[in-house]
Short mmCIF file of C-alpha atoms in Angstrom, two decimals:
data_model
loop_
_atom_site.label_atom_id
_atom_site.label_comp_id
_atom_site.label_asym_id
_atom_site.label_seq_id
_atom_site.Cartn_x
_atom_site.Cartn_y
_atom_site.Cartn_z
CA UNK A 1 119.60 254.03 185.63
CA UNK A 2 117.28 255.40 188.49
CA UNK A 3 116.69 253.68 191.37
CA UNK A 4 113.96 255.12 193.80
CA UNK A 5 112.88 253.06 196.85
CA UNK A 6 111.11 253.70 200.44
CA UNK A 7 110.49 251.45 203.76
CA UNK A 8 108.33 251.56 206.58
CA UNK A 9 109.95 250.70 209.76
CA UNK A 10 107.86 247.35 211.33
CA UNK A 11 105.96 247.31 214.06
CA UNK A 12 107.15 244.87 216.50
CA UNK A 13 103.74 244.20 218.26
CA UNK A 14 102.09 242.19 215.60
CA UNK A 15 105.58 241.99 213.08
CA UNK A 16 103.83 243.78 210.56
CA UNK A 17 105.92 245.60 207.94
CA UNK A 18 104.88 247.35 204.40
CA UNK A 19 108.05 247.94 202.00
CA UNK A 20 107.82 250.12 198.67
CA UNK A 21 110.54 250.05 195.96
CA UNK A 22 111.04 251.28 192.62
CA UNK A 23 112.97 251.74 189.80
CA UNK A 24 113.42 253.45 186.27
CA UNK A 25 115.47 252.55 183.54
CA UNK A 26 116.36 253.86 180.71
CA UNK A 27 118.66 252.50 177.34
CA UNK A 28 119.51 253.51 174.00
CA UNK A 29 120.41 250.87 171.26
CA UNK A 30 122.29 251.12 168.21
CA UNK A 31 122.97 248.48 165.09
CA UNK A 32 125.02 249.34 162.35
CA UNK A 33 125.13 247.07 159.78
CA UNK A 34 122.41 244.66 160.42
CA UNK A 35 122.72 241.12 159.85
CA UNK A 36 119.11 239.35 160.33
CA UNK A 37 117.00 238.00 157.74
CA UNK A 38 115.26 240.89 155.46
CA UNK A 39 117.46 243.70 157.23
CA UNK A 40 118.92 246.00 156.00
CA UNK A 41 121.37 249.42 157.31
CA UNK A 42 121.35 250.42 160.75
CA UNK A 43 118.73 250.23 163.52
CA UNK A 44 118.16 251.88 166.87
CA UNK A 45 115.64 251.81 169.59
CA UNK A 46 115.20 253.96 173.46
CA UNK A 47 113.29 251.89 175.53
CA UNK A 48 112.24 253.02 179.26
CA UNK A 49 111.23 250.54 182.40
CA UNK A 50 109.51 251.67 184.96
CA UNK A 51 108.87 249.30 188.29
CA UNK A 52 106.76 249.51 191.40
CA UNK A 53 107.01 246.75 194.03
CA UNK A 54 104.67 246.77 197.18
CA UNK A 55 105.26 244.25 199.62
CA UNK A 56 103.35 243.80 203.08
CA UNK A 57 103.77 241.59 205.34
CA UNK A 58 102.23 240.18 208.92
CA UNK A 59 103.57 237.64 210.49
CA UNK A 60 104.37 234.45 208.14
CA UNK A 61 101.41 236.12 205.42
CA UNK A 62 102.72 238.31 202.85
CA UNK A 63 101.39 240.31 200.22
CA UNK A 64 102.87 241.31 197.27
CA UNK A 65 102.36 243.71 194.60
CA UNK A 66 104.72 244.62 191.48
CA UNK A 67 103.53 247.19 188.50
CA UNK A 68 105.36 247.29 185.28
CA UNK A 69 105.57 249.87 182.48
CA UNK A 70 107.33 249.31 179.63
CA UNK A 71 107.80 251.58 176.73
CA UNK A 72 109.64 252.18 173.52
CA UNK A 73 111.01 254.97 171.31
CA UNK A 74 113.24 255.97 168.12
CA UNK A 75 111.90 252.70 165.95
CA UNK A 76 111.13 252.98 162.47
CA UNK A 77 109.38 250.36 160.18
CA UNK A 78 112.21 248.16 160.00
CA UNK A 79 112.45 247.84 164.02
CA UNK A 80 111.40 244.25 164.86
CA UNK A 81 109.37 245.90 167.84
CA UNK A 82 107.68 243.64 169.65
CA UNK A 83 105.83 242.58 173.25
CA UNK A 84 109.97 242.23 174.05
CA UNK A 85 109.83 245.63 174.42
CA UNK A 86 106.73 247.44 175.20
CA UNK A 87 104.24 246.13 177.90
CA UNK A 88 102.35 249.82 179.21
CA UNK A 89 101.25 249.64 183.00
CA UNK A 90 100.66 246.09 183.70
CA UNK A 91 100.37 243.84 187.19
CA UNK A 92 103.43 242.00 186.57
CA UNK A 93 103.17 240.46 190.30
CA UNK A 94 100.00 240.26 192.65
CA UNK A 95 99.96 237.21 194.95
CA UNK A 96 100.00 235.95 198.43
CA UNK A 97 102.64 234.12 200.19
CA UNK A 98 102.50 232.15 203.19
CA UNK A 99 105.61 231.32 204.95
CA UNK A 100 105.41 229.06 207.73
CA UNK A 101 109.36 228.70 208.05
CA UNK A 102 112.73 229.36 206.67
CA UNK A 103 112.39 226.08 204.96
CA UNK A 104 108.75 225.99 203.39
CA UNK A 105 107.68 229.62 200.99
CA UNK A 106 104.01 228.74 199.20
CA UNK A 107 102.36 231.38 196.79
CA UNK A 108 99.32 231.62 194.84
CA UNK A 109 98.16 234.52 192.38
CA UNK A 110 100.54 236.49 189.54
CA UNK A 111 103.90 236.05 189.77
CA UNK A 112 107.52 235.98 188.27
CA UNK A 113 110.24 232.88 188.65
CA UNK A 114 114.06 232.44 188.44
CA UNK A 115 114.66 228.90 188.09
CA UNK A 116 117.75 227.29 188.32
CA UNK A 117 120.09 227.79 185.75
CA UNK A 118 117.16 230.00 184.36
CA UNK A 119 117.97 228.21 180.89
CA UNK A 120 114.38 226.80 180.92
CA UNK A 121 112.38 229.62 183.03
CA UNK A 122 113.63 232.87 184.42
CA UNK A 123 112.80 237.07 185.08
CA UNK A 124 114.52 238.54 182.49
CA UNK A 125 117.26 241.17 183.39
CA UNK A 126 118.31 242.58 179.76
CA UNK A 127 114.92 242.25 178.14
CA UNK A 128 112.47 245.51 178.65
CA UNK A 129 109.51 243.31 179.73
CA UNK A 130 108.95 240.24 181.56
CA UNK A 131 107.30 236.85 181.23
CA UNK A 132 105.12 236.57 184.38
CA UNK A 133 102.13 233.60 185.31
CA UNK A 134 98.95 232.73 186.87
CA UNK A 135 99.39 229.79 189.45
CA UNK A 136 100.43 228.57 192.67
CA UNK A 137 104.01 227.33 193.58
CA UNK A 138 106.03 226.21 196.68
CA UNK A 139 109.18 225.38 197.41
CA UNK A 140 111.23 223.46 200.36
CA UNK A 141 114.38 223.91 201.70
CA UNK A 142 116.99 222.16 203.61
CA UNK A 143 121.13 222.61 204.17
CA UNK A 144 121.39 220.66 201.18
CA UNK A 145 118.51 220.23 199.29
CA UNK A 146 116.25 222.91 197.52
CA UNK A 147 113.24 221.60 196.06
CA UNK A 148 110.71 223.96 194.18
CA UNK A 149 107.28 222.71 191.97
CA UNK A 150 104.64 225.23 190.63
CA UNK A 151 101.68 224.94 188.59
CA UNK A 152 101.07 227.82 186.08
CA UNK A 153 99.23 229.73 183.39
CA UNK A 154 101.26 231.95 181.21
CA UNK A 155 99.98 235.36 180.97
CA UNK A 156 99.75 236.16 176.94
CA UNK A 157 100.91 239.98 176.62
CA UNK A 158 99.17 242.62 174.67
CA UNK A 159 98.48 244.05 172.13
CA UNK A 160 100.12 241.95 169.62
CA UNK A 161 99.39 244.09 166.92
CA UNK A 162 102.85 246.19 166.37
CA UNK A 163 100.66 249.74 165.44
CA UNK A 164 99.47 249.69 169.03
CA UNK A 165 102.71 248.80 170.42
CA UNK A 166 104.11 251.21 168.30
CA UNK A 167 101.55 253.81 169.88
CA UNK A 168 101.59 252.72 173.55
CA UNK A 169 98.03 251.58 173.35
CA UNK A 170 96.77 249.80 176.88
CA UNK A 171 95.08 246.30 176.76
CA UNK A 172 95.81 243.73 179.94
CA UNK A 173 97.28 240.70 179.89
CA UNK A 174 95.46 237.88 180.68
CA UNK A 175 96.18 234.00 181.57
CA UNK A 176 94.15 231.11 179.86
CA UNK A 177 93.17 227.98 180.68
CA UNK A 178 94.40 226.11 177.66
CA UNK A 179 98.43 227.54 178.21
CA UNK A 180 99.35 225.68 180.47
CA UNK A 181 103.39 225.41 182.22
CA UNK A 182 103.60 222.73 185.15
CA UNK A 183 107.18 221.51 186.48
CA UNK A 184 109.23 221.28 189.41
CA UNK A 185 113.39 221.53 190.20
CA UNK A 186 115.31 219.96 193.12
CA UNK A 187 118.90 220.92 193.52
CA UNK A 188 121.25 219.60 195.90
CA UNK A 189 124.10 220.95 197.01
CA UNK A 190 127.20 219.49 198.62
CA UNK A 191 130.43 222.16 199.50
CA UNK A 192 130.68 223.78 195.77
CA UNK A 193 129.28 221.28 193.90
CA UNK A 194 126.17 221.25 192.68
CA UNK A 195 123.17 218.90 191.00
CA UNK A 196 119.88 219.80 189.95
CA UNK A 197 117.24 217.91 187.59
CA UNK A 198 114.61 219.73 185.95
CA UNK A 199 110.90 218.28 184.90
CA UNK A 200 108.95 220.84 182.91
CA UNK A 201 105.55 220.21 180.56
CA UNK A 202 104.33 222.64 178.13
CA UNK A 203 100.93 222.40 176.96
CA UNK A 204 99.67 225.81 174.79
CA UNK A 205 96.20 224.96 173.07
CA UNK A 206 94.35 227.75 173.98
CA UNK A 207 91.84 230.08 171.21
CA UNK A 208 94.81 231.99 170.46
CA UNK A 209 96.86 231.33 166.65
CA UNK A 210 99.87 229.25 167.99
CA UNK A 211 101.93 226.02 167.46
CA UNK A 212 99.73 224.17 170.25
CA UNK A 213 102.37 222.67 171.64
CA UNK A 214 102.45 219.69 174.21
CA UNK A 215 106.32 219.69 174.97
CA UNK A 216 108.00 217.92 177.77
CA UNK A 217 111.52 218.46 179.21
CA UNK A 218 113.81 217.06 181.02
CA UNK A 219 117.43 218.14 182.67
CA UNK A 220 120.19 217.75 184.36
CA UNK A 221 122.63 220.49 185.53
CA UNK A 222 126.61 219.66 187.22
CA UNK A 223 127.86 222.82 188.68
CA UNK A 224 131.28 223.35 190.41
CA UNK A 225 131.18 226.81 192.18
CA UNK A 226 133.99 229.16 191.45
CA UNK A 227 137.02 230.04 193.53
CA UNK A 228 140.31 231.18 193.59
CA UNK A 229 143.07 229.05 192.58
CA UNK A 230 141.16 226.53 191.32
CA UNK A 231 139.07 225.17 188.26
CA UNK A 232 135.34 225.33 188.04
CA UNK A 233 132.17 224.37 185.84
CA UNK A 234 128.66 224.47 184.92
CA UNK A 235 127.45 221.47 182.66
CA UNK A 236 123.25 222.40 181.58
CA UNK A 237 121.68 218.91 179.40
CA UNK A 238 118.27 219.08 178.18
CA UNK A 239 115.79 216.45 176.32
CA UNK A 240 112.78 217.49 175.04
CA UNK A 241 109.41 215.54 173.36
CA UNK A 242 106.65 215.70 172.70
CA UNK A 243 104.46 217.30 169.63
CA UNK A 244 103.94 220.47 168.11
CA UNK A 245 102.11 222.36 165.14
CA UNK A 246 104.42 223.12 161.62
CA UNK A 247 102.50 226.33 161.95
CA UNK A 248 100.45 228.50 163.55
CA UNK A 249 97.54 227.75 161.33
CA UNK A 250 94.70 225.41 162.55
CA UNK A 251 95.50 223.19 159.50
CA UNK A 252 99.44 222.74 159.78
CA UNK A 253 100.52 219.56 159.98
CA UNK A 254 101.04 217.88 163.34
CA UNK A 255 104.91 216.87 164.25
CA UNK A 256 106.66 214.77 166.41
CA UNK A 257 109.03 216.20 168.60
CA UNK A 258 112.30 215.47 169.59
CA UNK A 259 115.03 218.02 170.61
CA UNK A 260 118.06 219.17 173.16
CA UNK A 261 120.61 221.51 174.27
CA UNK A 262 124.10 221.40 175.31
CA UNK A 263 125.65 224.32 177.55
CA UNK A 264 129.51 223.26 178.67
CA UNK A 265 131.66 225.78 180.58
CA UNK A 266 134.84 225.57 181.94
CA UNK A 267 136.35 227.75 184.30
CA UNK A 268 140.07 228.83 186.71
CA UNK A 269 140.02 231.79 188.48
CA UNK A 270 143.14 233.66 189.06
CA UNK A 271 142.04 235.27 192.24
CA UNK A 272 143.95 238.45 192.92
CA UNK A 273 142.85 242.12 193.33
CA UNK A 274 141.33 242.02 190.28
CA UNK A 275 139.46 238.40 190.42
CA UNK A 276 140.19 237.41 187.45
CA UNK A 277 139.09 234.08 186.14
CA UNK A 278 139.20 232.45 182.60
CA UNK A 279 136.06 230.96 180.62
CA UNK A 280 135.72 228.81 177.84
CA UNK A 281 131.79 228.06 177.10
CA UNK A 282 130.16 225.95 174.12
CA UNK A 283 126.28 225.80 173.39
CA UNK A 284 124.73 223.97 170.97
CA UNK A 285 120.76 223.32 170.77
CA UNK A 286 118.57 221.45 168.35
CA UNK A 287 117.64 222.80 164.72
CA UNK A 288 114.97 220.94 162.60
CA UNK A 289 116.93 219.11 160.21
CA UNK A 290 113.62 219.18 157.08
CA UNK A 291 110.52 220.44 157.49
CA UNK A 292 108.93 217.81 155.23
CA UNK A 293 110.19 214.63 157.41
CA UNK A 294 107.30 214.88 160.06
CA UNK A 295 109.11 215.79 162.94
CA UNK A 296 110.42 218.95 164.99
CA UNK A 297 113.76 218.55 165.89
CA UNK A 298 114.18 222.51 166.85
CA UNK A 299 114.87 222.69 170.89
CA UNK A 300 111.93 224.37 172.21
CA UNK A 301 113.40 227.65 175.04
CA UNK A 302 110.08 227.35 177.16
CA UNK A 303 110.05 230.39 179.34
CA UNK A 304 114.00 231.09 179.00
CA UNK A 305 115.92 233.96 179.71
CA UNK A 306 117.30 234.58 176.00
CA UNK A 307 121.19 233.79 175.40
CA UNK A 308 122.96 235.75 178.25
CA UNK A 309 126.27 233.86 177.83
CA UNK A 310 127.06 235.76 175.09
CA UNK A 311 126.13 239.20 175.43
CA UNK A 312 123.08 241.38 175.31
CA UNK A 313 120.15 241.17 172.84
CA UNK A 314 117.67 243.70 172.46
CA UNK A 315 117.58 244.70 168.77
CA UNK A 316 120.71 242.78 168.35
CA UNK A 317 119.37 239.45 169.56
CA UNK A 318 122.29 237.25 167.27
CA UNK A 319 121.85 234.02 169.39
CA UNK A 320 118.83 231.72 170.90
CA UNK A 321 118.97 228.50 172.33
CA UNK A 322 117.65 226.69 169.38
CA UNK A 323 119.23 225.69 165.50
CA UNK A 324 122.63 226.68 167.01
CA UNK A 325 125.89 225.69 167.86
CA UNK A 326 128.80 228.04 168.95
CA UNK A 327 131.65 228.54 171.46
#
């Protein structure tokens, strides 16, 4: 990895400031022995990331800009290559922000959002492109409490066709009025311990060929912080309902819905030079039990940062937080 970055030095008069950053990335993936539905051998794939980030700032007004380019090499017809992976020279991030205090942050415009646990909505690290909205949001903050509620379109990314993925091709993204991702998170915290609850509501009916989903969710999160010499935890519920599509065709059948997730972890660190500490983690999220009953019992990810517990995904992608249940 490259990392390339620059800063202006403010201006004390009027506390203006203008910040550039960057950064390229670049990753090679091999499979051997692939394991996926209607796969077969090996698989590889190069992918490169390149980011921009413009920030400027006067007084408690900022404005922020963040370009993306994401590209892919080495696949072949059997590489599940997708808008996972190849996203060419988009706005990921163009909003304001005004921040009146340390306490109160307020935004409007494009944006990205860690979220918590980042189990229901978060920037993805591993992946080679990001999810990214069209909204407002704001957040409060005291000693203990942290309280955060947004209002957002998803932006769709394309092409979705895989030959013009395949070929770099350049369409923007674009946000609709019918996808629609509302919510808000409060977390309070008291020493290490740690509670947050989570309402989120899903609504995709837009032009596009989906599931039109109408999905609501709601969580709870018990987190001990870790430390040495001592035992620690992180305890993620969900409930989900709502309804949702058997298809993406405008005549599938409409379904209830009616699904969870489980993430338990348990924790001791050792402390030491080497700061070592001792995990045991179980996950297990909702799988629709017949697809002739009615209903959709498969737990629903939202805008979810994929399965990081358990390693990276890419091409290998074994795990999702949905039909599964694993230690």
């Amino acid at each position: 990895m490259v990392i390339l970055g620059a800063t202006t030095s403010p201006s004390r008069a009027d506390d203006l400031a203008t910040t550039f950053s960057g950064e390229l990335r670049f990753r090679v993936e091999a499979l051997d022995g692939a394991f996926h539905r209607n796969r077969r051998g090996s698989d590889q794939l190069a992918t490169s990331r390149g980011l921009l980030q413009i920030r400027h700032r006067r007084g408690a007004a900022r404005l922020e800009a963040e370009f993306a380019d994401s590209r892919a090499w080495l696949d072949d017809s059997g590489t599940p290559l997708g808008t996972d992976d190849v996203n060419v020279l988009e706005p990921l991030q163009l909003f304001v922000a005004w921040t009146p205090s340390a306490r109160v942050a307020l935004r409007a415009g494009r944006m990205t959002r860690d979220l918590g646990s980042r189990r229901h909505l978060g920037r993805q690290r591993f992946r080679n492109t990001f999810n990214t909205f069209t909204g407002v949001d704001g957040s409060w903050r005291t000693d203990t409490w942290a309280i955060t509620a947004f209002w957002y379109h998803p932006v769709r990314r394309h092409p979705g066709n895989r030959a013009d993925l395949a070929d770099h091709a350049r369409h923007f993204d674009r946000s609709h009025n019918g996808f629609r991702f509302v919510g808000a998170h409060a977390a309070r915290k008291s020493g290490r311990r740690h509670v947050e609850w989570t309402l989120l509501n899903l609504r995709d009916d837009d032009a596009f060929a989906n599931r039109d989903r109408n999905l609501t969710t709601l969580g709870l999160r018990l987190r001990r912080e870790p430390a040495p010499g001592t035992w620690d935890y992180d305890l993620d519920f969900a409930l989900q309902a709502g309804s949702t599509r058997g298809g993406i065709a405008p005549t599938s059948r409409r379904l209830d819905h009616f699904a969870g997730f489980i993430h338990a972890e348990a924790g001791y660190h050792f402390g030491g030079p080497w700061q070592t500490r001792l995990v045991g983690q179980f996950n297990v999220a909702g799988g629709d039990r017949d697809p002739a009953d009615g209903d959709s019992d498969r737990y629903d990810g939202n805008f979810a940062v994929r399965v990081f517990e358990y390693g990276p995904t890419g091409i290998y992608g074994a795990f999702s937080r949905s039909n599964t249940a694993f230690l």
